[in-house]
């Protein structure tokens, strides 16, 4: 998917044309990956366009900035309003939302402190990340030869541009060998996550997912899956999982803003269950799609309508991001 190259981008408080939203090649972020960002979505529901868990995404953005000692120039409320303003200015019905806070142009030493902290919000239309077919029929994946970052190296609770160098290695290896995705292990050999999505495994009717200590990004979708699963009466456990858990799973699926909920049908050419989307995966998918499409009551308050009035006030951050449903 390439960009259409039109529309408005919010940059440091102004809406600018897509083609004019440029930065200098000497900007710190280009050389040292000194950016933190988010990926959220807005959906076209029968009541109108609604963002999905924008509050949790923005709180994670501020957590990421704090870990990297960046002081965003704009407050949570400013960015919340700016996302809504940008969606309205582009007259978007459904879109992917990419806020980014990054170190800009001043000097090019490793020390980022002298560089300004700039902010932008981009939107684009983005359908099913791994293809529409994948949502029903699942994807073929491999366990990556690359590991996720070791603890106390690149902090995985931060969604930072630098971490996506590792994600790109995982993704490129998988694609080069004919797979849709790679699943990375942590440096202790336990299951971690995909290049841009969290991992769930089902065995004997229990849903398992690696904990935040397994070098994962604590996904907002992961948190939503846990809540939906519990709403449906399923048992969910966050546990360190050995690699072979995948091969003997009844079902497995990815969860993330881009992939939404995508079944995994094979890992390393071994069929998961009967090699098709399993019933628990389908139940969780239906629960998720019913909420984002406005077909059921939004009892967790995850949708915020963009075109009707002022944003609802949100109270308190979940720290680390995405842990609010974990009780
Ligand atoms: C590495 C990684 N893990 C997990 C996720 C899923 O997070 P979320 O559900 O908040 O999109 C993402 C997506 O941003 C990701 O890049």
Short mmCIF file of C-alpha atoms and ligand atoms in Angstrom, two decimals:
data_model
loop_
_atom_site.label_atom_id
_atom_site.label_comp_id
_atom_site.label_asym_id
_atom_site.label_seq_id
_atom_site.Cartn_x
_atom_site.Cartn_y
_atom_site.Cartn_z
CA UNK A 1 0.00 0.00 0.00
CA UNK A 2 1.49 3.34 -0.95
CA UNK A 3 0.32 6.68 0.38
CA UNK A 4 -2.18 8.66 -1.68
CA UNK A 5 -0.02 11.73 -1.04
CA UNK A 6 -2.93 14.02 -0.23
CA UNK A 7 -4.64 15.31 2.87
CA UNK A 8 -3.51 17.27 5.88
CA UNK A 9 -0.93 16.41 8.50
CA UNK A 10 -0.83 18.03 11.93
CA UNK A 11 2.70 19.33 12.61
CA UNK A 12 3.58 21.21 15.77
CA UNK A 13 0.13 22.73 16.06
CA UNK A 14 -0.65 23.49 12.40
CA UNK A 15 -2.41 21.51 9.71
CA UNK A 16 -0.14 21.35 6.67
CA UNK A 17 -0.55 19.77 3.26
CA UNK A 18 0.79 16.23 2.96
CA UNK A 19 3.52 17.27 0.49
CA UNK A 20 4.71 20.08 2.78
CA UNK A 21 5.02 17.92 5.93
CA UNK A 22 8.79 17.51 5.64
CA UNK A 23 11.70 17.59 8.08
CA UNK A 24 15.41 18.32 7.63
CA UNK A 25 17.72 15.40 6.84
CA UNK A 26 19.86 16.43 9.82
CA UNK A 27 16.98 15.84 12.23
CA UNK A 28 18.12 13.69 15.15
CA UNK A 29 15.35 11.12 14.71
CA UNK A 30 16.58 10.14 11.25
CA UNK A 31 20.05 9.26 12.48
CA UNK A 32 19.36 7.85 15.94
CA UNK A 33 15.77 6.59 15.93
CA UNK A 34 14.84 9.11 18.61
CA UNK A 35 11.09 9.08 18.09
CA UNK A 36 8.17 7.61 20.02
CA UNK A 37 4.92 6.98 18.28
CA UNK A 38 1.50 5.40 18.32
CA UNK A 39 -0.70 3.50 15.95
CA UNK A 40 -4.42 3.74 16.63
CA UNK A 41 -7.51 3.38 14.48
CA UNK A 42 -10.81 5.11 13.89
CA UNK A 43 -13.73 3.03 12.64
CA UNK A 44 -16.82 3.89 10.65
CA UNK A 45 -19.69 2.83 12.93
CA UNK A 46 -23.45 3.28 12.42
CA UNK A 47 -23.27 6.25 14.85
CA UNK A 48 -20.42 7.81 12.92
CA UNK A 49 -16.63 7.73 13.03
CA UNK A 50 -15.21 6.60 16.36
CA UNK A 51 -11.64 6.28 17.59
CA UNK A 52 -10.81 3.03 19.39
CA UNK A 53 -9.10 3.45 22.78
CA UNK A 54 -7.42 6.69 21.75
CA UNK A 55 -6.94 7.52 25.44
CA UNK A 56 -4.91 4.35 26.08
CA UNK A 57 -2.81 4.98 22.95
CA UNK A 58 -2.03 8.55 23.99
CA UNK A 59 -1.18 7.51 27.54
CA UNK A 60 1.24 4.94 26.10
CA UNK A 61 2.74 7.68 23.92
CA UNK A 62 3.40 9.78 27.01
CA UNK A 63 4.83 6.74 28.83
CA UNK A 64 7.16 6.11 25.87
CA UNK A 65 8.27 9.76 25.87
CA UNK A 66 8.92 9.66 29.62
CA UNK A 67 11.11 6.54 29.32
CA UNK A 68 13.17 8.41 26.70
CA UNK A 69 13.35 11.63 28.78
CA UNK A 70 11.45 13.56 26.13
CA UNK A 71 9.11 16.31 27.24
CA UNK A 72 6.37 16.62 24.62
CA UNK A 73 5.52 20.22 23.83
CA UNK A 74 1.84 19.31 23.78
CA UNK A 75 -0.27 17.94 26.62
CA UNK A 76 -2.40 14.83 26.56
CA UNK A 77 -5.49 17.04 26.08
CA UNK A 78 -3.82 18.96 23.23
CA UNK A 79 -2.95 15.78 21.36
CA UNK A 80 -6.33 14.21 22.02
CA UNK A 81 -8.01 17.27 20.50
CA UNK A 82 -5.46 17.41 17.67
CA UNK A 83 -6.15 13.81 16.60
CA UNK A 84 -9.86 14.55 16.43
CA UNK A 85 -9.25 17.83 14.60
CA UNK A 86 -7.03 16.08 12.03
CA UNK A 87 -9.64 13.37 11.39
CA UNK A 88 -12.28 16.06 10.88
CA UNK A 89 -10.01 18.18 8.66
CA UNK A 90 -9.41 15.17 6.42
CA UNK A 91 -13.08 14.17 6.54
CA UNK A 92 -12.00 10.63 7.33
CA UNK A 93 -14.58 7.96 8.04
CA UNK A 94 -12.18 5.18 9.00
CA UNK A 95 -8.41 5.55 9.27
CA UNK A 96 -5.16 4.56 10.87
CA UNK A 97 -3.83 7.24 13.24
CA UNK A 98 -0.10 7.81 13.66
CA UNK A 99 0.96 10.40 16.26
CA UNK A 100 4.76 10.74 16.52
CA UNK A 101 6.89 12.74 18.94
CA UNK A 102 10.49 13.02 17.78
CA UNK A 103 13.80 14.79 18.23
CA UNK A 104 14.14 17.35 15.50
CA UNK A 105 16.81 19.58 13.98
CA UNK A 106 19.55 21.22 16.03
CA UNK A 107 22.78 19.16 16.34
CA UNK A 108 23.78 15.62 15.48
CA UNK A 109 25.57 14.33 18.54
CA UNK A 110 24.27 11.16 20.17
CA UNK A 111 23.04 13.39 23.02
CA UNK A 112 19.47 14.21 21.99
CA UNK A 113 18.82 16.84 24.67
CA UNK A 114 19.73 19.92 22.57
CA UNK A 115 17.27 18.90 19.84
CA UNK A 116 13.69 20.12 19.89
CA UNK A 117 10.86 17.69 20.64
CA UNK A 118 8.56 17.93 17.61
CA UNK A 119 5.15 16.36 17.13
CA UNK A 120 3.14 15.26 14.13
CA UNK A 121 -0.10 13.37 13.52
CA UNK A 122 -0.61 11.52 10.25
CA UNK A 123 -3.73 9.67 9.10
CA UNK A 124 -4.26 7.29 6.27
CA UNK A 125 -6.70 4.69 5.13
CA UNK A 126 -5.37 1.25 6.00
CA UNK A 127 -7.36 -1.93 5.51
CA UNK A 128 -6.51 -5.40 6.79
CA UNK A 129 -2.73 -5.34 7.43
CA UNK A 130 -2.12 -8.98 6.46
CA UNK A 131 -4.91 -9.05 3.86
CA UNK A 132 -8.66 -9.58 4.21
CA UNK A 133 -8.30 -13.32 3.61
CA UNK A 134 -5.99 -13.61 6.63
CA UNK A 135 -8.77 -12.54 9.01
CA UNK A 136 -10.76 -15.66 8.12
CA UNK A 137 -8.21 -18.19 6.93
CA UNK A 138 -5.22 -17.26 9.03
CA UNK A 139 -1.55 -16.74 8.24
CA UNK A 140 1.56 -18.89 7.92
CA UNK A 141 4.35 -17.75 10.20
CA UNK A 142 7.80 -18.80 11.33
CA UNK A 143 9.66 -18.47 14.57
CA UNK A 144 12.22 -15.79 13.86
CA UNK A 145 15.93 -16.33 14.11
CA UNK A 146 16.02 -12.81 15.60
CA UNK A 147 15.22 -12.35 19.30
CA UNK A 148 13.39 -9.47 20.88
CA UNK A 149 15.55 -6.97 22.77
CA UNK A 150 16.99 -8.22 26.06
CA UNK A 151 15.73 -6.56 29.23
CA UNK A 152 17.61 -3.39 30.06
CA UNK A 153 18.74 -2.80 26.50
CA UNK A 154 15.97 -1.31 24.35
CA UNK A 155 12.95 -0.84 26.63
CA UNK A 156 10.04 -2.69 25.07
CA UNK A 157 7.37 -0.90 27.09
CA UNK A 158 8.26 2.15 24.99
CA UNK A 159 6.93 2.25 21.44
CA UNK A 160 10.01 3.89 20.03
CA UNK A 161 11.17 4.17 16.43
CA UNK A 162 14.45 2.46 17.38
CA UNK A 163 12.66 -0.77 18.38
CA UNK A 164 11.32 -1.14 14.86
CA UNK A 165 14.80 -1.88 13.51
CA UNK A 166 14.40 -5.22 15.30
CA UNK A 167 10.82 -5.57 14.01
CA UNK A 168 12.01 -4.95 10.44
CA UNK A 169 14.62 -7.71 10.70
CA UNK A 170 11.92 -10.14 11.88
CA UNK A 171 9.51 -9.06 9.16
CA UNK A 172 12.03 -9.09 6.30
CA UNK A 173 13.28 -12.55 7.23
CA UNK A 174 9.72 -13.90 7.33
CA UNK A 175 8.69 -12.35 4.01
CA UNK A 176 11.91 -13.40 2.27
CA UNK A 177 11.15 -16.99 3.17
CA UNK A 178 7.51 -16.90 2.09
CA UNK A 179 5.85 -16.39 5.48
CA UNK A 180 3.46 -13.58 6.40
CA UNK A 181 5.05 -12.87 9.76
CA UNK A 182 7.69 -13.88 12.24
CA UNK A 183 7.24 -14.65 15.92
CA UNK A 184 10.22 -13.59 18.00
CA UNK A 185 11.43 -15.23 21.18
CA UNK A 186 12.85 -13.20 24.04
CA UNK A 187 16.54 -13.58 24.83
CA UNK A 188 15.75 -16.38 27.31
CA UNK A 189 14.04 -18.41 24.56
CA UNK A 190 10.44 -17.80 25.63
CA UNK A 191 7.71 -16.69 23.25
CA UNK A 192 7.52 -12.91 22.92
CA UNK A 193 5.52 -11.42 20.02
CA UNK A 194 5.32 -10.77 16.28
CA UNK A 195 7.10 -7.93 14.50
CA UNK A 196 4.17 -5.60 15.16
CA UNK A 197 1.55 -7.58 17.06
CA UNK A 198 1.04 -9.55 20.25
CA UNK A 199 0.60 -13.31 20.40
CA UNK A 200 -2.14 -15.50 21.90
CA UNK A 201 -2.18 -19.28 22.12
CA UNK A 202 -5.16 -21.48 23.05
CA UNK A 203 -4.84 -24.94 24.57
CA UNK A 204 -7.53 -26.97 26.33
CA UNK A 205 -9.89 -23.96 26.27
CA UNK A 206 -7.44 -21.70 28.15
CA UNK A 207 -6.06 -18.59 26.42
CA UNK A 208 -2.38 -17.87 27.06
CA UNK A 209 -0.32 -14.80 26.20
CA UNK A 210 3.27 -13.84 27.06
CA UNK A 211 3.51 -11.36 29.97
CA UNK A 212 5.06 -7.87 29.81
CA UNK A 213 8.28 -9.41 31.16
CA UNK A 214 8.70 -11.35 27.88
CA UNK A 215 10.02 -8.26 26.02
CA UNK A 216 6.63 -7.42 24.49
CA UNK A 217 5.05 -4.12 23.69
CA UNK A 218 2.00 -4.11 25.98
CA UNK A 219 -0.57 -3.82 23.22
CA UNK A 220 -3.86 -2.00 23.58
CA UNK A 221 -5.48 -4.70 21.43
CA UNK A 222 -3.91 -7.38 23.66
CA UNK A 223 -5.50 -5.66 26.64
CA UNK A 224 -8.84 -5.51 24.78
CA UNK A 225 -8.61 -9.23 23.88
CA UNK A 226 -8.02 -10.10 27.53
CA UNK A 227 -11.08 -8.07 28.54
CA UNK A 228 -13.28 -9.52 25.77
CA UNK A 229 -12.13 -13.07 26.56
CA UNK A 230 -12.99 -12.62 30.22
CA UNK A 231 -16.34 -11.04 29.27
CA UNK A 232 -17.03 -14.26 27.33
CA UNK A 233 -16.09 -16.40 30.33
CA UNK A 234 -12.78 -17.67 28.95
CA UNK A 235 -9.79 -18.21 31.24
CA UNK A 236 -6.81 -16.03 30.29
CA UNK A 237 -3.31 -16.55 31.63
CA UNK A 238 -0.29 -14.30 31.14
CA UNK A 239 2.63 -16.71 31.39
CA UNK A 240 6.13 -17.27 30.09
CA UNK A 241 5.59 -19.77 27.28
CA UNK A 242 8.18 -22.10 25.77
CA UNK A 243 8.46 -22.09 21.98
CA UNK A 244 6.93 -25.55 21.60
CA UNK A 245 3.66 -24.28 23.12
CA UNK A 246 2.98 -23.00 19.62
CA UNK A 247 3.32 -26.38 17.93
CA UNK A 248 0.92 -28.14 20.30
CA UNK A 249 -1.60 -25.29 20.49
CA UNK A 250 -5.25 -25.88 19.56
CA UNK A 251 -5.41 -22.31 18.23
CA UNK A 252 -3.14 -19.28 17.96
CA UNK A 253 -3.74 -15.71 16.88
CA UNK A 254 -2.13 -12.29 16.62
CA UNK A 255 -3.61 -9.12 18.13
CA UNK A 256 -2.68 -5.56 17.29
CA UNK A 257 -4.07 -2.32 15.93
CA UNK A 258 -2.82 -3.10 12.42
CA UNK A 259 -3.64 -6.84 12.28
CA UNK A 260 -6.68 -6.49 14.57
CA UNK A 261 -7.24 -10.19 15.40
CA UNK A 262 -5.67 -12.51 12.86
CA UNK A 263 -5.62 -16.31 13.23
CA UNK A 264 -2.34 -18.21 12.78
CA UNK A 265 -2.77 -21.43 10.82
CA UNK A 266 0.79 -22.75 10.68
CA UNK A 267 4.03 -22.10 12.51
CA UNK A 268 7.25 -23.40 10.94
CA UNK A 269 5.00 -25.36 8.57
CA UNK A 270 3.35 -27.19 11.49
CA UNK A 271 -0.46 -26.88 11.50
CA UNK A 272 -1.99 -25.20 14.51
CA UNK A 273 -4.96 -27.35 15.55
CA UNK A 274 -6.68 -28.35 12.34
CA UNK A 275 -4.96 -25.56 10.39
CA UNK A 276 -8.04 -23.33 10.35
CA UNK A 277 -9.39 -20.51 12.50
CA UNK A 278 -10.47 -22.08 15.79
CA UNK A 279 -13.74 -21.45 17.67
CA UNK A 280 -12.22 -19.40 20.49
CA UNK A 281 -10.31 -17.22 18.03
CA UNK A 282 -13.55 -16.69 16.12
CA UNK A 283 -15.47 -15.82 19.30
CA UNK A 284 -12.83 -13.24 20.29
CA UNK A 285 -12.74 -11.85 16.75
CA UNK A 286 -16.52 -11.51 16.70
CA UNK A 287 -16.51 -9.83 20.11
CA UNK A 288 -13.87 -7.37 18.91
CA UNK A 289 -15.44 -6.65 15.53
CA UNK A 290 -18.89 -6.24 17.13
CA UNK A 291 -17.48 -3.50 19.36
CA UNK A 292 -15.46 -1.65 16.72
CA UNK A 293 -18.33 -1.80 14.25
CA UNK A 294 -20.76 -0.48 16.86
CA UNK A 295 -22.96 -3.60 16.73
CA UNK A 296 -23.00 -4.14 20.51
CA UNK A 297 -22.97 -1.90 23.54
CA UNK A 298 -19.53 -0.39 24.10
CA UNK A 299 -19.55 -1.33 27.77
CA UNK A 300 -15.85 -0.62 28.31
CA UNK A 301 -16.16 2.89 26.85
CA UNK A 302 -13.56 2.24 24.15
CA UNK A 303 -15.19 4.24 21.33
CA UNK A 304 -15.14 8.02 21.13
CA UNK A 305 -17.21 9.60 18.39
CA UNK A 306 -15.26 12.15 16.42
CA UNK A 307 -17.89 14.26 14.76
CA UNK A 308 -20.28 14.82 17.67
CA UNK A 309 -19.27 17.44 20.17
CA UNK A 310 -16.40 17.58 22.61
CA UNK A 311 -14.21 14.65 23.61
CA UNK A 312 -15.27 12.81 26.73
CA UNK A 313 -12.93 13.36 29.64
CA UNK A 314 -10.66 10.46 30.40
CA UNK A 315 -9.34 9.87 33.86
CA UNK A 316 -5.92 8.49 34.77
CA UNK A 317 -3.36 6.58 32.76
CA UNK A 318 -3.00 2.84 32.85
CA UNK A 319 0.63 2.14 33.71
CA UNK A 320 2.25 0.38 32.04
CA UNK A 321 0.06 1.16 29.07
CA UNK A 322 -2.61 -1.36 28.30
CA UNK A 323 -2.86 -3.10 31.65
CA UNK A 324 -6.23 -1.71 32.70
CA UNK A 325 -8.23 -4.89 32.09
CA UNK A 326 -5.74 -7.18 33.74
CA UNK A 327 -7.51 -8.00 36.99
C1 LIG B 1 5.94 -4.76 18.47
C2 LIG B 1 4.47 -4.61 18.65
N1 LIG B 1 3.84 -5.42 19.51
C3 LIG B 1 2.51 -5.32 19.71
C4 LIG B 1 1.75 -4.39 19.04
C5 LIG B 1 0.28 -4.29 19.29
O1 LIG B 1 -0.02 -3.13 20.01
P1 LIG B 1 -1.42 -2.41 19.83
O2 LIG B 1 -2.45 -3.44 20.08
O3 LIG B 1 -1.40 -1.36 20.88
O4 LIG B 1 -1.47 -1.89 18.46
C6 LIG B 1 2.37 -3.53 18.14
C7 LIG B 1 1.62 -2.50 17.42
O5 LIG B 1 1.78 -1.37 17.67
C8 LIG B 1 3.76 -3.63 17.94
O6 LIG B 1 4.39 -2.84 17.08
#
